[in-house]
Amino acid sequence: MENLTTQVAIIGSGPAGLLLGQLLFKAGISHVVIEQRSAEYVAARIRAGILEQVSVDLLAQAGVDENLKKFGLPHDGIEILTNGLKYRVNLAELTQGKQVTVYGQTEVTKDLMHAREAAGLCTYYEAEHVQIHDFEESPTVTFQQNGQSYRLQCDFIAGCDGYHGVCRASVPQDKIKTFEKLYPFGWLGVLADVPPVSNELIYVQSERGFALCSMRSQTRSRYYLQVPSSDRVDEWTDERFWNELKNRLDDESRENLVTGVSLEKSIAPLRSFVTEPMRFGKLFLAGDAAHIVPPTGAKGLNLAASDIAYLSHALIDFYLNDSEKGIQEYSEKCLKRVWKAERFSWWMTHLLHRFETESEFDHKIKQAELSYILESNAGLTTLAENYVGLPYEIKTLNEIQGSRLDMIEY
Ligand code: RFL
Ligand code: PHB
């Protein structure tokens, strides 16, 4: 058994874990990242595509925005297609100039991994039998890699190990409450090297079900279809996928759609899930380890980023200012923002998807709500200000050092 020590043990090297590592490194706080998958697997995962302005700002503060500035596509609006008509939601106009940026989670992950490598920071990939111990008092993490056993002693554990991770699962049942809603459908996603059907994302509500036209660049597109949870990917040939997408689009988009060979095809289940609280003594949960949103609101990655903003502020305040205020308030602050994003994601999912079980009355009411939202300035503003991301303050290292967190209003 090899014994190791560090200040913060980070479990999981998804965007949450990697971003926390980078922010702690910048503040001179030691940490180790422990990841169960290989570096290649982590770098190849295809997931989210939309960054809120606050997430872009946080990546800039972490010093990992060089590629993001070069290749990210700022978007001022989105389109919503319903009943064969497209409505533009002018995000920038409705939110005093705010935008979202199209930049793949895969790229965010790679940028963070490169920064980590360049700084020579310690990551244990392909870690097996990862276990966390005694996190109320004196935390340790044990794991194995290449047949070698390790025991890592630390001040804190950051559980950034996603929905299926070991950290949340290690909390005794009577200390944790979970809230969950599973939807009876999933998203079938296809990535293809074809130009996007439109300059902006199109969210499609149709009688045949929801669809989303998104992109990664001017030459790479990402499309999604609502499919029943029981569907399997091998039932969906490329041809079937493109035909069904065409059936859900309007005439103009159908004509503009360029189809091609899929580079990746997968089905993601849709779920709303929240854990309360998000801190258990010296264990913090962050990102998908603590909450899941259905992707309709494009909020999952952005919520992981806001958790990490709060957590990095709290840890920096602890180590540099000797204050526990950020730590004490971590869970409450995160959950306040989490529940608002949960509400928005749930609302967008209900509004835009087809539910087999809904009555004709419910369906009519939903159509009326969508039509109200899209035709009223107040409705559009509600959608826009949630979509671009509810604001929170990102503190620089100097600001945290200069004024203890107990002086900062969130
Ligand atoms: P991740 O990315 O799941 O990373 C967790 C990491 O922990 C590792 N791990 C372990 N490591 C050690 N020991 C263990 N026992 C471990 N168990 C697990 C895993 O291997 C992994 O590397 O969580 P994180 O960092 O919290 O990041 C969250 C985001 O990945 C997620 O919320 C988003 O992808 C959600 N999401 C979207 N979010 C957005 O903000 N905008 C979007 O446009 C958006 N689109 C999406 C999405 C998610 C989707 N899927 C696949 C569900 C679109 C889709 C289709
Ligand atoms: C994506 O491009 O993967 C994407 C975009 C917007 C969403 C969900 C996923 O709401």
Short mmCIF file of N, CA, C and O in Angstrom, two decimals, residues 5-10 17-33 116 119-122 154-158 284 308-323 327 397 400-401 405:
data_model
loop_
_atom_site.label_atom_id
_atom_site.label_comp_id
_atom_site.label_asym_id
_atom_site.label_seq_id
_atom_site.Cartn_x
_atom_site.Cartn_y
_atom_site.Cartn_z
N THR A 5 -0.61 11.99 0.36
CA THR A 5 -1.39 13.05 1.03
C THR A 5 -1.61 14.20 0.07
O THR A 5 -0.80 14.46 -0.83
N THR A 6 -2.72 14.88 0.26
CA THR A 6 -3.04 16.08 -0.52
C THR A 6 -4.05 16.90 0.25
O THR A 6 -4.62 16.42 1.24
N GLN A 7 -4.33 18.12 -0.22
CA GLN A 7 -5.36 18.91 0.46
C GLN A 7 -6.77 18.48 0.01
O GLN A 7 -7.64 18.21 0.81
N VAL A 8 -6.97 18.40 -1.32
CA VAL A 8 -8.31 18.05 -1.82
C VAL A 8 -8.21 16.83 -2.75
O VAL A 8 -7.47 16.85 -3.73
N ALA A 9 -8.97 15.77 -2.43
CA ALA A 9 -9.05 14.60 -3.33
C ALA A 9 -10.27 14.81 -4.23
O ALA A 9 -11.38 15.01 -3.73
N ILE A 10 -10.04 14.79 -5.53
CA ILE A 10 -11.15 14.99 -6.48
C ILE A 10 -11.45 13.64 -7.13
O ILE A 10 -10.58 13.04 -7.77
N GLY A 17 -14.78 17.83 -12.14
CA GLY A 17 -13.53 17.50 -11.46
C GLY A 17 -12.34 18.22 -12.07
O GLY A 17 -11.49 18.76 -11.34
N LEU A 18 -12.28 18.25 -13.40
CA LEU A 18 -11.14 18.88 -14.06
C LEU A 18 -11.12 20.39 -13.82
O LEU A 18 -10.06 20.99 -13.61
N LEU A 19 -12.30 21.01 -13.87
CA LEU A 19 -12.36 22.46 -13.67
C LEU A 19 -12.00 22.82 -12.23
O LEU A 19 -11.25 23.78 -11.99
N LEU A 20 -12.47 22.02 -11.28
CA LEU A 20 -12.10 22.27 -9.88
C LEU A 20 -10.59 22.16 -9.72
O LEU A 20 -9.95 23.02 -9.09
N GLY A 21 -10.01 21.12 -10.32
CA GLY A 21 -8.56 20.93 -10.22
C GLY A 21 -7.80 22.13 -10.75
O GLY A 21 -6.85 22.63 -10.11
N GLN A 22 -8.25 22.64 -11.88
CA GLN A 22 -7.56 23.78 -12.50
C GLN A 22 -7.66 25.04 -11.62
O GLN A 22 -6.69 25.78 -11.44
N LEU A 23 -8.85 25.27 -11.04
CA LEU A 23 -9.04 26.47 -10.20
C LEU A 23 -8.23 26.35 -8.89
O LEU A 23 -7.66 27.34 -8.41
N LEU A 24 -8.16 25.14 -8.34
CA LEU A 24 -7.37 24.95 -7.11
C LEU A 24 -5.88 25.10 -7.42
O LEU A 24 -5.14 25.73 -6.65
N PHE A 25 -5.46 24.57 -8.55
CA PHE A 25 -4.05 24.70 -8.96
C PHE A 25 -3.67 26.18 -9.05
O PHE A 25 -2.63 26.61 -8.54
N LYS A 26 -4.56 26.99 -9.66
CA LYS A 26 -4.28 28.43 -9.82
C LYS A 26 -4.17 29.11 -8.46
O LYS A 26 -3.51 30.14 -8.33
N ALA A 27 -4.86 28.55 -7.47
CA ALA A 27 -4.83 29.16 -6.13
C ALA A 27 -3.73 28.56 -5.26
O ALA A 27 -3.62 28.90 -4.08
N GLY A 28 -2.95 27.64 -5.81
CA GLY A 28 -1.85 27.05 -5.06
C GLY A 28 -2.31 26.01 -4.04
O GLY A 28 -1.61 25.74 -3.05
N ILE A 29 -3.50 25.41 -4.27
CA ILE A 29 -4.02 24.38 -3.34
C ILE A 29 -3.74 23.00 -3.96
O ILE A 29 -4.10 22.75 -5.11
N SER A 30 -3.14 22.11 -3.18
CA SER A 30 -2.77 20.81 -3.76
C SER A 30 -3.99 19.91 -3.88
O SER A 30 -4.93 19.98 -3.08
N HIS A 31 -4.00 19.08 -4.90
CA HIS A 31 -5.11 18.17 -5.11
C HIS A 31 -4.66 17.00 -5.98
O HIS A 31 -3.64 17.10 -6.67
N VAL A 32 -5.44 15.93 -5.94
CA VAL A 32 -5.19 14.76 -6.79
C VAL A 32 -6.52 14.40 -7.43
O VAL A 32 -7.56 14.46 -6.77
N VAL A 33 -6.51 14.05 -8.73
CA VAL A 33 -7.75 13.60 -9.39
C VAL A 33 -7.67 12.08 -9.57
O VAL A 33 -6.65 11.55 -10.02
N ARG A 116 -3.93 20.51 -17.61
CA ARG A 116 -3.47 19.66 -16.49
C ARG A 116 -2.14 19.01 -16.80
O ARG A 116 -1.24 18.97 -15.97
N ALA A 119 0.70 21.50 -16.78
CA ALA A 119 1.11 21.93 -15.43
C ALA A 119 1.69 20.76 -14.63
O ALA A 119 2.10 20.94 -13.47
N GLY A 120 1.70 19.58 -15.22
CA GLY A 120 2.25 18.40 -14.54
C GLY A 120 1.44 17.98 -13.32
O GLY A 120 2.00 17.49 -12.33
N LEU A 121 0.11 18.16 -13.39
CA LEU A 121 -0.73 17.83 -12.22
C LEU A 121 -1.05 16.33 -12.19
O LEU A 121 -1.09 15.67 -13.22
N CYS A 122 -1.30 15.85 -10.97
CA CYS A 122 -1.40 14.40 -10.75
C CYS A 122 -2.82 13.86 -10.97
O CYS A 122 -3.78 14.28 -10.32
N CYS A 154 -6.50 13.23 2.98
CA CYS A 154 -6.78 14.58 2.47
C CYS A 154 -7.61 15.36 3.49
O CYS A 154 -8.12 14.79 4.46
N ASP A 155 -7.74 16.67 3.25
CA ASP A 155 -8.61 17.50 4.12
C ASP A 155 -10.06 17.38 3.68
O ASP A 155 -10.99 17.41 4.50
N PHE A 156 -10.25 17.34 2.34
CA PHE A 156 -11.62 17.32 1.78
C PHE A 156 -11.69 16.36 0.59
O PHE A 156 -10.68 16.15 -0.09
N ILE A 157 -12.91 15.86 0.34
CA ILE A 157 -13.14 15.06 -0.87
C ILE A 157 -14.18 15.79 -1.72
O ILE A 157 -15.24 16.19 -1.21
N ALA A 158 -13.87 15.98 -3.00
CA ALA A 158 -14.86 16.55 -3.93
C ALA A 158 -15.41 15.40 -4.77
O ALA A 158 -14.68 14.80 -5.56
N PHE A 284 -17.94 16.95 -0.46
CA PHE A 284 -18.82 17.80 -1.26
C PHE A 284 -19.23 17.02 -2.50
O PHE A 284 -18.38 16.40 -3.15
N ILE A 308 -18.96 24.23 -9.17
CA ILE A 308 -17.51 24.33 -9.02
C ILE A 308 -17.07 25.76 -8.71
O ILE A 308 -16.11 25.98 -7.97
N ALA A 309 -17.81 26.73 -9.23
CA ALA A 309 -17.50 28.13 -8.86
C ALA A 309 -17.67 28.29 -7.35
O ALA A 309 -16.77 28.79 -6.66
N TYR A 310 -18.80 27.84 -6.81
CA TYR A 310 -19.06 27.97 -5.37
C TYR A 310 -18.04 27.15 -4.56
O TYR A 310 -17.55 27.61 -3.53
N LEU A 311 -17.75 25.93 -5.03
CA LEU A 311 -16.85 25.07 -4.27
C LEU A 311 -15.42 25.61 -4.27
O LEU A 311 -14.75 25.62 -3.23
N SER A 312 -14.97 26.09 -5.42
CA SER A 312 -13.60 26.62 -5.46
C SER A 312 -13.50 27.89 -4.61
O SER A 312 -12.54 28.06 -3.87
N HIS A 313 -14.53 28.75 -4.66
CA HIS A 313 -14.53 29.94 -3.79
C HIS A 313 -14.42 29.52 -2.32
O HIS A 313 -13.65 30.08 -1.55
N ALA A 314 -15.22 28.50 -1.96
CA ALA A 314 -15.26 28.08 -0.56
C ALA A 314 -13.91 27.53 -0.10
O ALA A 314 -13.42 27.85 0.99
N LEU A 315 -13.30 26.69 -0.95
CA LEU A 315 -12.02 26.08 -0.56
C LEU A 315 -10.89 27.11 -0.54
O LEU A 315 -10.03 27.09 0.34
N ILE A 316 -10.93 28.03 -1.49
CA ILE A 316 -9.89 29.09 -1.51
C ILE A 316 -10.04 29.97 -0.28
O ILE A 316 -9.05 30.32 0.39
N ASP A 317 -11.27 30.29 0.06
CA ASP A 317 -11.53 31.11 1.25
C ASP A 317 -11.05 30.39 2.51
O ASP A 317 -10.51 31.00 3.43
N PHE A 318 -11.23 29.07 2.53
CA PHE A 318 -10.80 28.28 3.69
C PHE A 318 -9.28 28.29 3.81
O PHE A 318 -8.71 28.58 4.87
N TYR A 319 -8.59 27.98 2.71
CA TYR A 319 -7.13 27.86 2.79
C TYR A 319 -6.41 29.20 2.85
O TYR A 319 -5.39 29.33 3.51
N LEU A 320 -6.95 30.20 2.14
CA LEU A 320 -6.21 31.46 2.08
C LEU A 320 -6.65 32.45 3.16
O LEU A 320 -5.86 33.28 3.59
N ASN A 321 -7.92 32.37 3.58
CA ASN A 321 -8.43 33.35 4.54
C ASN A 321 -8.80 32.73 5.88
O ASN A 321 -9.30 33.41 6.77
N ASP A 322 -8.66 31.40 5.97
CA ASP A 322 -8.97 30.71 7.21
C ASP A 322 -10.44 30.88 7.61
O ASP A 322 -10.76 31.01 8.79
N SER A 323 -11.34 30.91 6.60
CA SER A 323 -12.77 31.09 6.88
C SER A 323 -13.55 29.86 6.41
O SER A 323 -13.31 29.34 5.32
N ILE A 327 -17.73 27.04 2.99
CA ILE A 327 -17.97 25.60 3.16
C ILE A 327 -19.34 25.36 3.79
O ILE A 327 -20.11 24.52 3.34
N LEU A 397 -9.23 35.29 -7.85
CA LEU A 397 -8.43 34.89 -6.70
C LEU A 397 -8.12 36.10 -5.81
O LEU A 397 -8.26 36.05 -4.58
N ILE A 400 -11.10 37.15 -3.75
CA ILE A 400 -11.38 36.27 -2.60
C ILE A 400 -10.36 36.54 -1.50
O ILE A 400 -10.70 36.64 -0.32
N GLN A 401 -9.10 36.70 -1.91
CA GLN A 401 -8.06 36.97 -0.91
C GLN A 401 -8.28 38.32 -0.24
O GLN A 401 -8.08 38.47 0.94
N LEU A 405 -15.02 35.63 2.23
CA LEU A 405 -16.31 35.33 1.63
C LEU A 405 -17.47 35.82 2.48
O LEU A 405 -18.55 36.07 1.98
#
